Amino acid sequence: MTDVGRLINIGYGNVIHTDKVLAVVSPDSAPGKRMVQAAKDEGRSIDATQGRKTKGLVVMEGGYVVLSALLPDTIAGRFNEAGGSGRGSDKEGDDE
């Protein structure tokens, strides 16, 4: 039996599939800002911030970039939790 990916909460009820994640990075660096702008220009960005400040970028397969209001450390923690407990925490963190 193969290991199936899981869905993890990236804030405010938005979830992503763990099998499709390539990286979780900060949007504050110049390369991060360029990545977001290029993804927006090409229609490959998904805004999951619910109108809040973007604190984390999730780089997905296919060149998609998901903007999250959670910090990369929070997303990574939920990603690691998903290995054993499914969807990760539904509790919103202090960084939102």
CSV table of N, CA and C in Angstrom, one decimal:
chain,number,residue,atom,x,y,z
A,1,MET,N,0.8,-1.2,0.0
A,1,MET,CA,0.0,0.0,0.0
A,1,MET,C,0.9,1.2,0.0
A,2,THR,N,0.6,2.2,-0.8
A,2,THR,CA,1.4,3.4,-0.9
A,2,THR,C,0.9,4.4,0.1
A,3,ASP,N,1.8,5.3,0.5
A,3,ASP,CA,1.5,6.4,1.4
A,3,ASP,C,0.8,7.5,0.6
A,4,VAL,N,-0.4,7.8,1.1
A,4,VAL,CA,-1.2,8.9,0.5
A,4,VAL,C,-0.9,10.2,1.1
A,5,GLY,N,-0.9,11.2,0.3
A,5,GLY,CA,-0.7,12.6,0.8
A,5,GLY,C,-1.9,13.0,1.7
A,6,ARG,N,-1.7,14.0,2.4
A,6,ARG,CA,-2.8,14.5,3.3
A,6,ARG,C,-3.1,16.0,3.0
A,7,LEU,N,-4.2,16.5,3.5
A,7,LEU,CA,-4.5,17.9,3.4
A,7,LEU,C,-4.0,18.5,4.7
A,8,ILE,N,-3.4,19.7,4.6
A,8,ILE,CA,-3.0,20.5,5.8
A,8,ILE,C,-3.6,21.8,5.7
A,9,ASN,N,-4.0,22.4,6.9
A,9,ASN,CA,-4.6,23.7,7.0
A,9,ASN,C,-3.5,24.7,6.9
A,10,ILE,N,-3.7,25.7,6.0
A,10,ILE,CA,-2.7,26.8,5.8
A,10,ILE,C,-3.3,28.1,6.3
A,11,GLY,N,-4.3,28.0,7.1
A,11,GLY,CA,-4.9,29.2,7.7
A,11,GLY,C,-6.3,29.5,7.2
A,12,TYR,N,-7.2,29.8,8.1
A,12,TYR,CA,-8.6,30.3,7.8
A,12,TYR,C,-9.3,29.3,7.0
A,13,GLY,N,-9.2,28.0,7.2
A,13,GLY,CA,-10.0,27.0,6.6
A,13,GLY,C,-9.5,26.6,5.2
A,14,ASN,N,-8.4,27.1,4.8
A,14,ASN,CA,-7.8,26.8,3.5
A,14,ASN,C,-6.8,25.6,3.7
A,15,VAL,N,-6.9,24.7,2.8
A,15,VAL,CA,-6.0,23.5,2.9
A,15,VAL,C,-5.3,23.2,1.6
A,16,ILE,N,-4.1,22.6,1.7
A,16,ILE,CA,-3.4,22.1,0.5
A,16,ILE,C,-3.0,20.7,0.7
A,17,HIS,N,-2.7,20.0,-0.5
A,17,HIS,CA,-2.3,18.6,-0.5
A,17,HIS,C,-0.8,18.5,-0.3
A,18,THR,N,-0.4,17.7,0.7
A,18,THR,CA,1.0,17.6,1.0
A,18,THR,C,1.9,17.0,-0.1
A,19,ASP,N,1.3,16.2,-1.0
A,19,ASP,CA,2.1,15.6,-2.1
A,19,ASP,C,2.5,16.6,-3.1
A,20,LYS,N,1.8,17.7,-3.2
A,20,LYS,CA,2.1,18.7,-4.2
A,20,LYS,C,3.0,19.8,-3.8
A,21,VAL,N,3.4,19.9,-2.5
A,21,VAL,CA,4.2,20.9,-2.0
A,21,VAL,C,5.7,20.7,-2.3
A,22,LEU,N,6.3,21.7,-2.9
A,22,LEU,CA,7.8,21.7,-3.2
A,22,LEU,C,8.6,22.4,-2.1
A,23,ALA,N,8.1,23.6,-1.6
A,23,ALA,CA,8.8,24.4,-0.7
A,23,ALA,C,7.8,25.3,0.0
A,24,VAL,N,8.2,25.8,1.2
A,24,VAL,CA,7.5,26.8,2.0
A,24,VAL,C,8.5,27.9,2.3
A,25,VAL,N,8.3,29.1,1.8
A,25,VAL,CA,9.3,30.1,1.9
A,25,VAL,C,8.7,31.4,2.4
A,26,SER,N,9.6,32.3,2.8
A,26,SER,CA,9.2,33.7,3.3
A,26,SER,C,8.9,34.6,2.0
A,27,PRO,N,7.9,35.4,2.1
A,27,PRO,CA,7.7,36.3,0.9
A,27,PRO,C,8.5,37.6,1.0
A,28,ASP,N,9.3,37.8,2.1
A,28,ASP,CA,10.0,39.0,2.3
A,28,ASP,C,11.2,39.2,1.5
A,29,SER,N,11.8,38.2,1.0
A,29,SER,CA,13.0,38.3,0.2
A,29,SER,C,12.7,38.8,-1.2
A,30,ALA,N,13.7,39.4,-1.9
A,30,ALA,CA,13.5,39.8,-3.3
A,30,ALA,C,13.1,38.7,-4.2
A,31,PRO,N,13.8,37.5,-4.1
A,31,PRO,CA,13.4,36.4,-4.9
A,31,PRO,C,11.9,35.9,-4.7
A,32,GLY,N,11.5,36.0,-3.4
A,32,GLY,CA,10.1,35.6,-3.0
A,32,GLY,C,9.2,36.6,-3.7
A,33,LYS,N,9.5,37.9,-3.6
A,33,LYS,CA,8.6,38.9,-4.2
A,33,LYS,C,8.5,38.7,-5.7
A,34,ARG,N,9.6,38.4,-6.3
A,34,ARG,CA,9.6,38.2,-7.8
A,34,ARG,C,8.8,37.0,-8.2
A,35,MET,N,8.9,35.9,-7.3
A,35,MET,CA,8.2,34.7,-7.6
A,35,MET,C,6.7,35.0,-7.5
A,36,VAL,N,6.3,35.7,-6.5
A,36,VAL,CA,4.8,36.1,-6.4
A,36,VAL,C,4.4,36.9,-7.6
A,37,GLN,N,5.1,37.9,-8.0
A,37,GLN,CA,4.7,38.7,-9.1
A,37,GLN,C,4.6,37.9,-10.4
A,38,ALA,N,5.6,37.1,-10.6
A,38,ALA,CA,5.6,36.2,-11.8
A,38,ALA,C,4.4,35.3,-11.8
A,39,ALA,N,4.1,34.7,-10.6
A,39,ALA,CA,2.9,33.8,-10.5
A,39,ALA,C,1.6,34.6,-10.8
A,40,LYS,N,1.5,35.8,-10.2
A,40,LYS,CA,0.3,36.6,-10.5
A,40,LYS,C,0.2,36.9,-11.9
A,41,ASP,N,1.3,37.3,-12.6
A,41,ASP,CA,1.2,37.7,-14.0
A,41,ASP,C,0.8,36.5,-14.9
A,42,GLU,N,1.2,35.3,-14.5
A,42,GLU,CA,0.9,34.1,-15.3
A,42,GLU,C,-0.3,33.4,-14.8
A,43,GLY,N,-1.0,33.9,-13.8
A,43,GLY,CA,-2.2,33.2,-13.4
A,43,GLY,C,-1.9,32.0,-12.6
A,44,ARG,N,-0.8,31.9,-11.9
A,44,ARG,CA,-0.4,30.7,-11.2
A,44,ARG,C,-0.4,31.0,-9.7
A,45,SER,N,-1.0,32.1,-9.2
A,45,SER,CA,-1.0,32.4,-7.8
A,45,SER,C,-2.4,32.1,-7.2
A,46,ILE,N,-2.4,31.6,-6.0
A,46,ILE,CA,-3.6,31.3,-5.3
A,46,ILE,C,-3.5,32.1,-3.9
A,47,ASP,N,-4.4,33.1,-3.7
A,47,ASP,CA,-4.4,33.9,-2.5
A,47,ASP,C,-5.2,33.2,-1.5
A,48,ALA,N,-4.6,32.7,-0.4
A,48,ALA,CA,-5.3,32.0,0.7
A,48,ALA,C,-5.2,32.8,1.9
A,49,THR,N,-4.9,34.1,1.8
A,49,THR,CA,-4.7,35.0,3.0
A,49,THR,C,-6.0,35.5,3.6
A,50,GLN,N,-7.1,35.4,2.9
A,50,GLN,CA,-8.3,36.0,3.5
A,50,GLN,C,-8.2,37.5,3.8
A,51,GLY,N,-7.4,38.2,2.9
A,51,GLY,CA,-7.3,39.6,3.1
A,51,GLY,C,-6.2,40.0,4.1
A,52,ARG,N,-5.5,39.1,4.7
A,52,ARG,CA,-4.5,39.4,5.6
A,52,ARG,C,-3.1,39.5,5.0
A,53,LYS,N,-2.1,40.0,5.7
A,53,LYS,CA,-0.8,40.1,5.2
A,53,LYS,C,-0.2,38.7,4.9
A,54,THR,N,0.5,38.6,3.7
A,54,THR,CA,1.1,37.4,3.3
A,54,THR,C,2.4,37.2,4.1
A,55,LYS,N,2.4,36.1,4.8
A,55,LYS,CA,3.6,35.8,5.7
A,55,LYS,C,4.3,34.5,5.2
A,56,GLY,N,3.7,33.7,4.3
A,56,GLY,CA,4.3,32.5,3.9
A,56,GLY,C,3.9,32.2,2.4
A,57,LEU,N,4.8,31.7,1.7
A,57,LEU,CA,4.5,31.2,0.3
A,57,LEU,C,4.7,29.7,0.2
A,58,VAL,N,3.7,29.1,-0.3
A,58,VAL,CA,3.9,27.6,-0.5
A,58,VAL,C,4.0,27.4,-2.0
A,59,VAL,N,5.2,26.9,-2.4
A,59,VAL,CA,5.5,26.6,-3.8
A,59,VAL,C,5.0,25.2,-4.1
A,60,MET,N,4.1,25.1,-5.1
A,60,MET,CA,3.5,23.8,-5.4
A,60,MET,C,4.0,23.3,-6.8
A,61,GLU,N,3.7,22.0,-7.1
A,61,GLU,CA,4.0,21.5,-8.4
A,61,GLU,C,3.3,22.3,-9.4
A,62,GLY,N,3.8,22.3,-10.6
A,62,GLY,CA,3.2,23.0,-11.7
A,62,GLY,C,3.4,24.5,-11.7
A,63,GLY,N,4.3,25.0,-10.8
A,63,GLY,CA,4.6,26.4,-10.7
A,63,GLY,C,3.6,27.2,-10.0
A,64,TYR,N,2.6,26.6,-9.3
A,64,TYR,CA,1.7,27.4,-8.6
A,64,TYR,C,2.3,27.9,-7.2
A,65,VAL,N,1.9,29.1,-6.8
A,65,VAL,CA,2.4,29.7,-5.6
A,65,VAL,C,1.1,30.0,-4.8
A,66,VAL,N,1.0,29.5,-3.6
A,66,VAL,CA,-0.1,29.7,-2.7
A,66,VAL,C,0.4,30.7,-1.6
A,67,LEU,N,-0.3,31.9,-1.5
A,67,LEU,CA,0.0,32.9,-0.5
A,67,LEU,C,-0.8,32.6,0.8
A,68,SER,N,-0.1,32.5,1.9
A,68,SER,CA,-0.7,32.2,3.2
A,68,SER,C,-0.5,33.3,4.2
A,69,ALA,N,-1.4,33.4,5.1
A,69,ALA,CA,-1.2,34.4,6.2
A,69,ALA,C,-0.4,33.7,7.4
A,70,LEU,N,0.0,32.5,7.2
A,70,LEU,CA,0.7,31.8,8.3
A,70,LEU,C,2.2,31.9,7.9
A,71,LEU,N,3.0,31.9,9.0
A,71,LEU,CA,4.5,31.9,8.8
A,71,LEU,C,5.0,30.6,8.3
A,72,PRO,N,6.1,30.6,7.5
A,72,PRO,CA,6.6,29.3,7.0
A,72,PRO,C,6.8,28.3,8.1
A,73,ASP,N,7.3,28.7,9.3
A,73,ASP,CA,7.5,27.7,10.4
A,73,ASP,C,6.2,27.1,10.8
A,74,THR,N,5.1,27.8,10.9
A,74,THR,CA,3.8,27.3,11.3
A,74,THR,C,3.4,26.3,10.2
A,75,ILE,N,3.5,26.6,9.0
A,75,ILE,CA,3.1,25.7,7.9
A,75,ILE,C,3.9,24.4,7.9
A,76,ALA,N,5.2,24.6,8.1
A,76,ALA,CA,6.1,23.4,8.2
A,76,ALA,C,5.8,22.5,9.3
A,77,GLY,N,5.4,23.1,10.5
A,77,GLY,CA,5.0,22.3,11.6
A,77,GLY,C,3.8,21.5,11.3
A,78,ARG,N,2.8,22.2,10.7
A,78,ARG,CA,1.6,21.4,10.3
A,78,ARG,C,1.9,20.4,9.3
A,79,PHE,N,2.8,20.7,8.4
A,79,PHE,CA,3.2,19.7,7.4
A,79,PHE,C,3.8,18.4,8.1
A,80,ASN,N,4.6,18.7,9.0
A,80,ASN,CA,5.2,17.6,9.8
A,80,ASN,C,4.2,16.8,10.6
A,81,GLU,N,3.2,17.5,11.2
A,81,GLU,CA,2.2,16.9,12.0
A,81,GLU,C,1.3,16.0,11.1
A,82,ALA,N,1.1,16.4,9.8
A,82,ALA,CA,0.2,15.7,8.9
A,82,ALA,C,0.8,14.3,8.6
A,83,GLY,N,2.0,14.1,8.9
A,83,GLY,CA,2.6,12.7,8.7
A,83,GLY,C,1.9,11.7,9.5
A,84,GLY,N,1.4,12.1,10.7
A,84,GLY,CA,0.8,11.1,11.6
A,84,GLY,C,-0.6,11.4,12.0
A,85,SER,N,-1.1,12.7,11.8
A,85,SER,CA,-2.4,13.0,12.4
A,85,SER,C,-3.4,13.5,11.3
A,86,GLY,N,-3.1,13.4,10.1
A,86,GLY,CA,-4.1,13.9,9.1
A,86,GLY,C,-4.0,15.3,8.7
A,87,ARG,N,-5.0,16.1,8.9
A,87,ARG,CA,-5.1,17.4,8.4
A,87,ARG,C,-4.3,18.5,9.1
A,88,GLY,N,-3.7,18.2,10.2
A,88,GLY,CA,-3.0,19.2,11.0
A,88,GLY,C,-3.9,20.0,11.9
A,89,SER,N,-3.4,20.9,12.6
A,89,SER,CA,-4.2,21.7,13.5
A,89,SER,C,-5.2,22.6,12.9
A,90,ASP,N,-6.4,22.7,13.4
A,90,ASP,CA,-7.4,23.7,12.9
A,90,ASP,C,-7.2,25.0,13.7
A,91,LYS,N,-6.5,25.0,14.8
A,91,LYS,CA,-6.3,26.2,15.6
A,91,LYS,C,-5.4,27.2,14.8
A,92,GLU,N,-5.9,28.4,14.8
A,92,GLU,CA,-5.1,29.5,14.1
A,92,GLU,C,-4.1,29.9,15.1
A,93,GLY,N,-2.9,30.2,14.5
A,93,GLY,CA,-1.7,30.5,15.4
A,93,GLY,C,-1.7,32.0,15.7
A,94,ASP,N,-0.7,32.4,16.6
A,94,ASP,CA,-0.5,33.8,17.0
A,94,ASP,C,0.0,34.6,15.8
A,95,ASP,N,0.5,34.0,14.8
A,95,ASP,CA,1.2,34.8,13.7
A,95,ASP,C,0.2,35.2,12.7
A,96,GLU,N,-1.1,35.1,12.9
A,96,GLU,CA,-2.1,35.5,11.9
A,96,GLU,C,-2.6,36.9,12.2
